[in-house]
JSON list of C-alpha atoms in Angstrom, two decimals:
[
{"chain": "A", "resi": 430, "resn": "UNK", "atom": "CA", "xyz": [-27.40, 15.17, -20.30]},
{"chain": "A", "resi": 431, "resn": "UNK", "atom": "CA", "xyz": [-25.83, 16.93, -23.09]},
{"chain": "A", "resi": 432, "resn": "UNK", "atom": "CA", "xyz": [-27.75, 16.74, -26.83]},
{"chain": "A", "resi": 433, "resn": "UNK", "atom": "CA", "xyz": [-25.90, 14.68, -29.76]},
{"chain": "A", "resi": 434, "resn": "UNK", "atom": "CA", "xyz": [-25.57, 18.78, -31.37]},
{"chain": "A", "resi": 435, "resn": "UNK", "atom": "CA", "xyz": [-23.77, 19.68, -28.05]},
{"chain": "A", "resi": 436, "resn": "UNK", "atom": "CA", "xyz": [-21.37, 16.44, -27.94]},
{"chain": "A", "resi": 437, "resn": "UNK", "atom": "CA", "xyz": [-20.48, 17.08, -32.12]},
{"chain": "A", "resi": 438, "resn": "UNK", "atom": "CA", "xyz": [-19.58, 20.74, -31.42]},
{"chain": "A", "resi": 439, "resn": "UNK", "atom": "CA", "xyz": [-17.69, 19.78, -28.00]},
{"chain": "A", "resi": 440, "resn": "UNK", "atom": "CA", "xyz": [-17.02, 16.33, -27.12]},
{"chain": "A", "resi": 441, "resn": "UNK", "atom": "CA", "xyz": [-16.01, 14.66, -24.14]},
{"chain": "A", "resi": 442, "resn": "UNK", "atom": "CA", "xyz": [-13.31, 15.35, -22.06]},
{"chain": "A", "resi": 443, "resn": "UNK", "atom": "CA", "xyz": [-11.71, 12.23, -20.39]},
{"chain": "A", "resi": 444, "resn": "UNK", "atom": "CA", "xyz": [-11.41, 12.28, -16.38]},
{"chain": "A", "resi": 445, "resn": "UNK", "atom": "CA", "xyz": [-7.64, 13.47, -15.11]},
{"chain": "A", "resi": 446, "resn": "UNK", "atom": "CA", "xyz": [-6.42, 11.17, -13.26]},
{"chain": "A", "resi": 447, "resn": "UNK", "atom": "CA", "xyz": [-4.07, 13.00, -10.31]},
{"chain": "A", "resi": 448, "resn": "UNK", "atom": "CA", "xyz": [-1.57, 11.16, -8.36]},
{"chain": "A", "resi": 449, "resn": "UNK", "atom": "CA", "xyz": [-0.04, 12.11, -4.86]},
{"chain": "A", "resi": 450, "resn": "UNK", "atom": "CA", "xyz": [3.04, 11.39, -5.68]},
{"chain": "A", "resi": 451, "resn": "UNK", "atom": "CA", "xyz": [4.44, 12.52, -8.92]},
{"chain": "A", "resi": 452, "resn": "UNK", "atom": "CA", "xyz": [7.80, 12.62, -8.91]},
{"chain": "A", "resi": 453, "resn": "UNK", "atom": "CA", "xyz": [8.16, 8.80, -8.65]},
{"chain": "A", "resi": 454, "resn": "UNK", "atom": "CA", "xyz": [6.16, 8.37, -12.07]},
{"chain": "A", "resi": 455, "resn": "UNK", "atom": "CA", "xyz": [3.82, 5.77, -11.71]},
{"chain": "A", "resi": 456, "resn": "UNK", "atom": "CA", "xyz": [6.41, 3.54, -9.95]},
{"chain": "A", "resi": 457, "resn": "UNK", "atom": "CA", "xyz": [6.16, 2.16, -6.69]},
{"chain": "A", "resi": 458, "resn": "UNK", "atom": "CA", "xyz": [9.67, 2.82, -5.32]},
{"chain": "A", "resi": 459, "resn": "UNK", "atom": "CA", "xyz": [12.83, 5.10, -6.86]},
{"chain": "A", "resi": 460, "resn": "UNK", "atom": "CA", "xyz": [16.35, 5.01, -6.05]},
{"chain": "A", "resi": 461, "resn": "UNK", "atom": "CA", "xyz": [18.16, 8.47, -5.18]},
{"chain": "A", "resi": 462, "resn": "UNK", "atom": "CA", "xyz": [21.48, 10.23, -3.95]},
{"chain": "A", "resi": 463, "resn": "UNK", "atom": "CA", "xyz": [21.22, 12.66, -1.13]},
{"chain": "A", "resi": 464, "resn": "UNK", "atom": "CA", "xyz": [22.05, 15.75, -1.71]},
{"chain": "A", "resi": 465, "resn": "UNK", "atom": "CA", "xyz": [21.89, 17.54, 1.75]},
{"chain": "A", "resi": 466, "resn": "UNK", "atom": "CA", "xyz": [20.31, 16.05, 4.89]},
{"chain": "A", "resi": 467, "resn": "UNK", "atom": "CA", "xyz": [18.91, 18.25, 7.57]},
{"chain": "A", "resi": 468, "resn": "UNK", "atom": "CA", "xyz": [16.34, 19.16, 9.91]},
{"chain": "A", "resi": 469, "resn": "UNK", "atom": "CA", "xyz": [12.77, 20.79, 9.79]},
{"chain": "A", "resi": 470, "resn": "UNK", "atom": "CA", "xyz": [9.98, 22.16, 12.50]},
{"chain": "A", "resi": 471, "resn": "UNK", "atom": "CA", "xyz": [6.63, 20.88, 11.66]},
{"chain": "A", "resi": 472, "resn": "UNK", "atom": "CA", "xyz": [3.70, 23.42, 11.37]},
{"chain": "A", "resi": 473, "resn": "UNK", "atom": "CA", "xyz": [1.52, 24.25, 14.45]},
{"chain": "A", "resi": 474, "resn": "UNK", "atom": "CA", "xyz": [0.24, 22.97, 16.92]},
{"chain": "A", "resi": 475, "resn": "UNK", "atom": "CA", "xyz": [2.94, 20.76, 16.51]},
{"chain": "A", "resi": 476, "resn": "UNK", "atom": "CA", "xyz": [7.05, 21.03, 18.17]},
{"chain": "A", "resi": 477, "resn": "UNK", "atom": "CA", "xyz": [9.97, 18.66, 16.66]},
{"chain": "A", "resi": 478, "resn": "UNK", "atom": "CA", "xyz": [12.62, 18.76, 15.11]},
{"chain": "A", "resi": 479, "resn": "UNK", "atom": "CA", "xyz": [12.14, 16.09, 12.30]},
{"chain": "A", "resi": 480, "resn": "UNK", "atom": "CA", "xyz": [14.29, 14.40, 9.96]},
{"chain": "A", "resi": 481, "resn": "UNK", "atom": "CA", "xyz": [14.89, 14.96, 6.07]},
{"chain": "A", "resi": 482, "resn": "UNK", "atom": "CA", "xyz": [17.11, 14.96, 3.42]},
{"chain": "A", "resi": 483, "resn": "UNK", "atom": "CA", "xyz": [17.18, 16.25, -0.40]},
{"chain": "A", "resi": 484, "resn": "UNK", "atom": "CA", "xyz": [17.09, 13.79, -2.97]},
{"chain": "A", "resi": 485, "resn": "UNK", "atom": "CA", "xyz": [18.04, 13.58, -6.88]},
{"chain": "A", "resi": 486, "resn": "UNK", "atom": "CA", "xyz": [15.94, 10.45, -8.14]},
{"chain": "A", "resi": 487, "resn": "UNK", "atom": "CA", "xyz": [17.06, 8.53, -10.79]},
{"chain": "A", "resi": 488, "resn": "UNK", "atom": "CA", "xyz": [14.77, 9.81, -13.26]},
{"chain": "A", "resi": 489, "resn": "UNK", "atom": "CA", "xyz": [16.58, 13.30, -12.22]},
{"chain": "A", "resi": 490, "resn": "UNK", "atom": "CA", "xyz": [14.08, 15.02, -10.04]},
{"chain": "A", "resi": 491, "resn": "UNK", "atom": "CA", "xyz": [14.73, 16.48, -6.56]},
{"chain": "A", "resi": 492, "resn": "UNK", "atom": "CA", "xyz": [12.59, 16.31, -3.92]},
{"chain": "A", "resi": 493, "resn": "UNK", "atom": "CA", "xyz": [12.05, 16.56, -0.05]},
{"chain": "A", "resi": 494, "resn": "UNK", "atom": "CA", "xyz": [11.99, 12.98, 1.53]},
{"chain": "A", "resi": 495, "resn": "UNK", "atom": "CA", "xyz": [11.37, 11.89, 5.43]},
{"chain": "A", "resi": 496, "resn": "UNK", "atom": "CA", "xyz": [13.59, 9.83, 7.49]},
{"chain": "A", "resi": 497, "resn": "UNK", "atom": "CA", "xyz": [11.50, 7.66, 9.47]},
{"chain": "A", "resi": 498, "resn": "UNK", "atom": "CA", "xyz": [12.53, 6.15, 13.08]},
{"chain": "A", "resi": 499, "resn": "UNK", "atom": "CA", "xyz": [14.99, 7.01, 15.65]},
{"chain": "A", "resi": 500, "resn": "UNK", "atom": "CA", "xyz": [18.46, 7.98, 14.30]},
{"chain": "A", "resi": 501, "resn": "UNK", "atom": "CA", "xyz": [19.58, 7.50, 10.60]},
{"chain": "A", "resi": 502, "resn": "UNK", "atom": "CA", "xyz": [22.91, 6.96, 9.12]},
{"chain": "A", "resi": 503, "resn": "UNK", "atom": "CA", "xyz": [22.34, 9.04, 6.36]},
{"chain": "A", "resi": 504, "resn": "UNK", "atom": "CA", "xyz": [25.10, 11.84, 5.16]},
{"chain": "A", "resi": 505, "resn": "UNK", "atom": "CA", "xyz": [25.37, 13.51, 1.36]},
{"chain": "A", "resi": 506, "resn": "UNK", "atom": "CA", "xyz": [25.89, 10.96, -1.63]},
{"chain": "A", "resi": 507, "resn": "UNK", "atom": "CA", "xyz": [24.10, 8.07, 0.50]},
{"chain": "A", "resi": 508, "resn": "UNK", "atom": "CA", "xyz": [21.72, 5.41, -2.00]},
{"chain": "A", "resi": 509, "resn": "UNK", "atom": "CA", "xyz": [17.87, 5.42, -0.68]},
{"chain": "A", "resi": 510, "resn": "UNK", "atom": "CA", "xyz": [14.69, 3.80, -1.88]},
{"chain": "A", "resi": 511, "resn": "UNK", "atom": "CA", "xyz": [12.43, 6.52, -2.06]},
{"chain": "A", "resi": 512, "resn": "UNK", "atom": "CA", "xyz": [8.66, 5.45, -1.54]},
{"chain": "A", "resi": 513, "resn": "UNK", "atom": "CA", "xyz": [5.21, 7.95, -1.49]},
{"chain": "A", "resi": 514, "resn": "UNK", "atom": "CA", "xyz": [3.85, 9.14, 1.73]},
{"chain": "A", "resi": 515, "resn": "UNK", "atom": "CA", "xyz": [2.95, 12.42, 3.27]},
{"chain": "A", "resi": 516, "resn": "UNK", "atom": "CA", "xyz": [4.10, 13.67, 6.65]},
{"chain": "A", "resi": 517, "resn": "UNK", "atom": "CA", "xyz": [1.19, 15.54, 7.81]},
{"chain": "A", "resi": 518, "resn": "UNK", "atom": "CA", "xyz": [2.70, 18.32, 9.45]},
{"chain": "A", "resi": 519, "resn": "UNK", "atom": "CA", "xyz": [5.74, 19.14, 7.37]},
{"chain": "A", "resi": 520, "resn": "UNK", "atom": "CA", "xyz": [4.58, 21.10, 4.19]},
{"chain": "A", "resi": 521, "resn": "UNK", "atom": "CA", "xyz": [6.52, 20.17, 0.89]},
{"chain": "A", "resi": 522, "resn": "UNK", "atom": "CA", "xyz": [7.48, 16.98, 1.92]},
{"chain": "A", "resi": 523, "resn": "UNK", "atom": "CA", "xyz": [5.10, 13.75, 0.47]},
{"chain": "A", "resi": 524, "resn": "UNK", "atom": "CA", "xyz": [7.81, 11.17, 0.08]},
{"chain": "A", "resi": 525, "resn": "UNK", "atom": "CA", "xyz": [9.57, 8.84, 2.79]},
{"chain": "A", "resi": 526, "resn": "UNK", "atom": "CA", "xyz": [12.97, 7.20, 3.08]},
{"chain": "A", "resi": 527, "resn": "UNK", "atom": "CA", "xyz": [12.38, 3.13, 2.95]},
{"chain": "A", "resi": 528, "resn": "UNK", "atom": "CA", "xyz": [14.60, 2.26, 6.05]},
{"chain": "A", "resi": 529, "resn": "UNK", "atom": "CA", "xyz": [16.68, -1.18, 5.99]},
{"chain": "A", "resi": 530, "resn": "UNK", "atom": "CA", "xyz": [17.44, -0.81, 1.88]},
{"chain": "A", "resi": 531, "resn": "UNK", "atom": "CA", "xyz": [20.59, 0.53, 0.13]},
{"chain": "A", "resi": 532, "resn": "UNK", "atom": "CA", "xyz": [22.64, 2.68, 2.53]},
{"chain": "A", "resi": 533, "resn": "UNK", "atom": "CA", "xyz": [19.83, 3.44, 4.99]},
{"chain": "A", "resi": 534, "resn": "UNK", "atom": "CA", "xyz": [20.12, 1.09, 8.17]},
{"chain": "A", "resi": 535, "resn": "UNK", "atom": "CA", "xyz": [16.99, -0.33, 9.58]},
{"chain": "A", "resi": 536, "resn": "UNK", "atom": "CA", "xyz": [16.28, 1.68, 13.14]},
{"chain": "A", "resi": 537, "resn": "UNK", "atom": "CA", "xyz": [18.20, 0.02, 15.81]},
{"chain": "A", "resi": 538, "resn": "UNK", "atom": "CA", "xyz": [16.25, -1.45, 18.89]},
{"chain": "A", "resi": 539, "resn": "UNK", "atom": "CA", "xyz": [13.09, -1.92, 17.19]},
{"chain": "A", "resi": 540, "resn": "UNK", "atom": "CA", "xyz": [10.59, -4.66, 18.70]},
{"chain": "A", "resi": 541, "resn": "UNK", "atom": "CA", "xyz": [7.06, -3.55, 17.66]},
{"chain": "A", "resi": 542, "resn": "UNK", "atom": "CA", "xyz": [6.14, -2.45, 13.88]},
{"chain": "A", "resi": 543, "resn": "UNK", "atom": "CA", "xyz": [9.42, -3.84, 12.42]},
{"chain": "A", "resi": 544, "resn": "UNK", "atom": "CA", "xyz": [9.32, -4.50, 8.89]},
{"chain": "A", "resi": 545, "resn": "UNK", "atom": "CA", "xyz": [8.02, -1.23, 8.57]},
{"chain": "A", "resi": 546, "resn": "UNK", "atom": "CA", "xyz": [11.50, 0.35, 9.59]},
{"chain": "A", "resi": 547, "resn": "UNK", "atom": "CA", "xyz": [13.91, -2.30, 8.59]},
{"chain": "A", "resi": 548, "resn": "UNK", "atom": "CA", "xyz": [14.69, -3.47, 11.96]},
{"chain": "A", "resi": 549, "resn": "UNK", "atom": "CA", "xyz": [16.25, -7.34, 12.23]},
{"chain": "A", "resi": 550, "resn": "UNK", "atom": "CA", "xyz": [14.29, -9.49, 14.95]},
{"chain": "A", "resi": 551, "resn": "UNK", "atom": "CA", "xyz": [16.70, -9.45, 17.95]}
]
C-alpha cells in the first residue's frame, strides 16, 4: 500500500487491457480481400497440410487467416468475414475464415456442427 507522498510523486497507472486479436479493432467480425491462398505444416508433434490465405482487412491490415472445413472455394480477390480465433498449432495465424458468408461457401456434406461451418441442412 503505497503512502499519499508516494501516489503525489507517482500516481497510478491504469491496467492495459490486451486483446488476442488486434487487427480486427475491437470489432467482432471484418471484411477482407485475399491476397494469396496457400498451404502451411503445423508445428510438431503435429502432420497436415492446413489451409490459409492472406488477407487485407478493410481497415487495411494484412494478416494470416484459417480456412476451416473440408475444401474451400477460395482463390485471390475473394470477399471473407474475418473473425478471431487461434489455430493452436500454426504459429502467426490467430484469425479464422467465417465459412457460409460473402464468397466463402459453407463446407459441403456437413451433418454434425453445422452452423459453425455454413453448411445448409440437407
Amino acid at each position: 500500500m503505497p503512502t499519499i507522498s508516494q501516489l503525489v510523486r507517482k500516481k497510478r497507472k491504469p491496467q492495459r487491457v490486451t486483446t488476442k486479436a488486434p487487427v480486427l479493432d475491437q470489432c467482432p467480425q471484418r471484411q477482407g480481400v485475399c491476397l494469396l491462398v496457400r498451404t502451411m505444416t503445423p508445428k510438431k508433434p503435429n502432420s497436415a497440410l492446413r489451409k490459409i490465405t492472406r488477407v487485407r482487412l478493410s481497415n487495411g491490415k494484412e494478416v494470416t487467416v484459417y480456412i476451416p472445413g473440408e475444401g474451400h472455394n477460395l482463390q485471390e480477390h475473394s470477399i471473407v468475414l474475418v473473425r478471431g480465433g487461434r489455430i493452436h498449432d500454426l504459429p502467426g495465424v490467430r484469425y479464422q475464415v467465417i465459412r457460409g458468408a460473402m464468397d466463402c461457401l459453407g463446407v459441403n456434406g456437413r451433418k454434425q456442427a453445422r452452423s459453425r461451418y455454413g453448411a445448409k441442412k440437407s
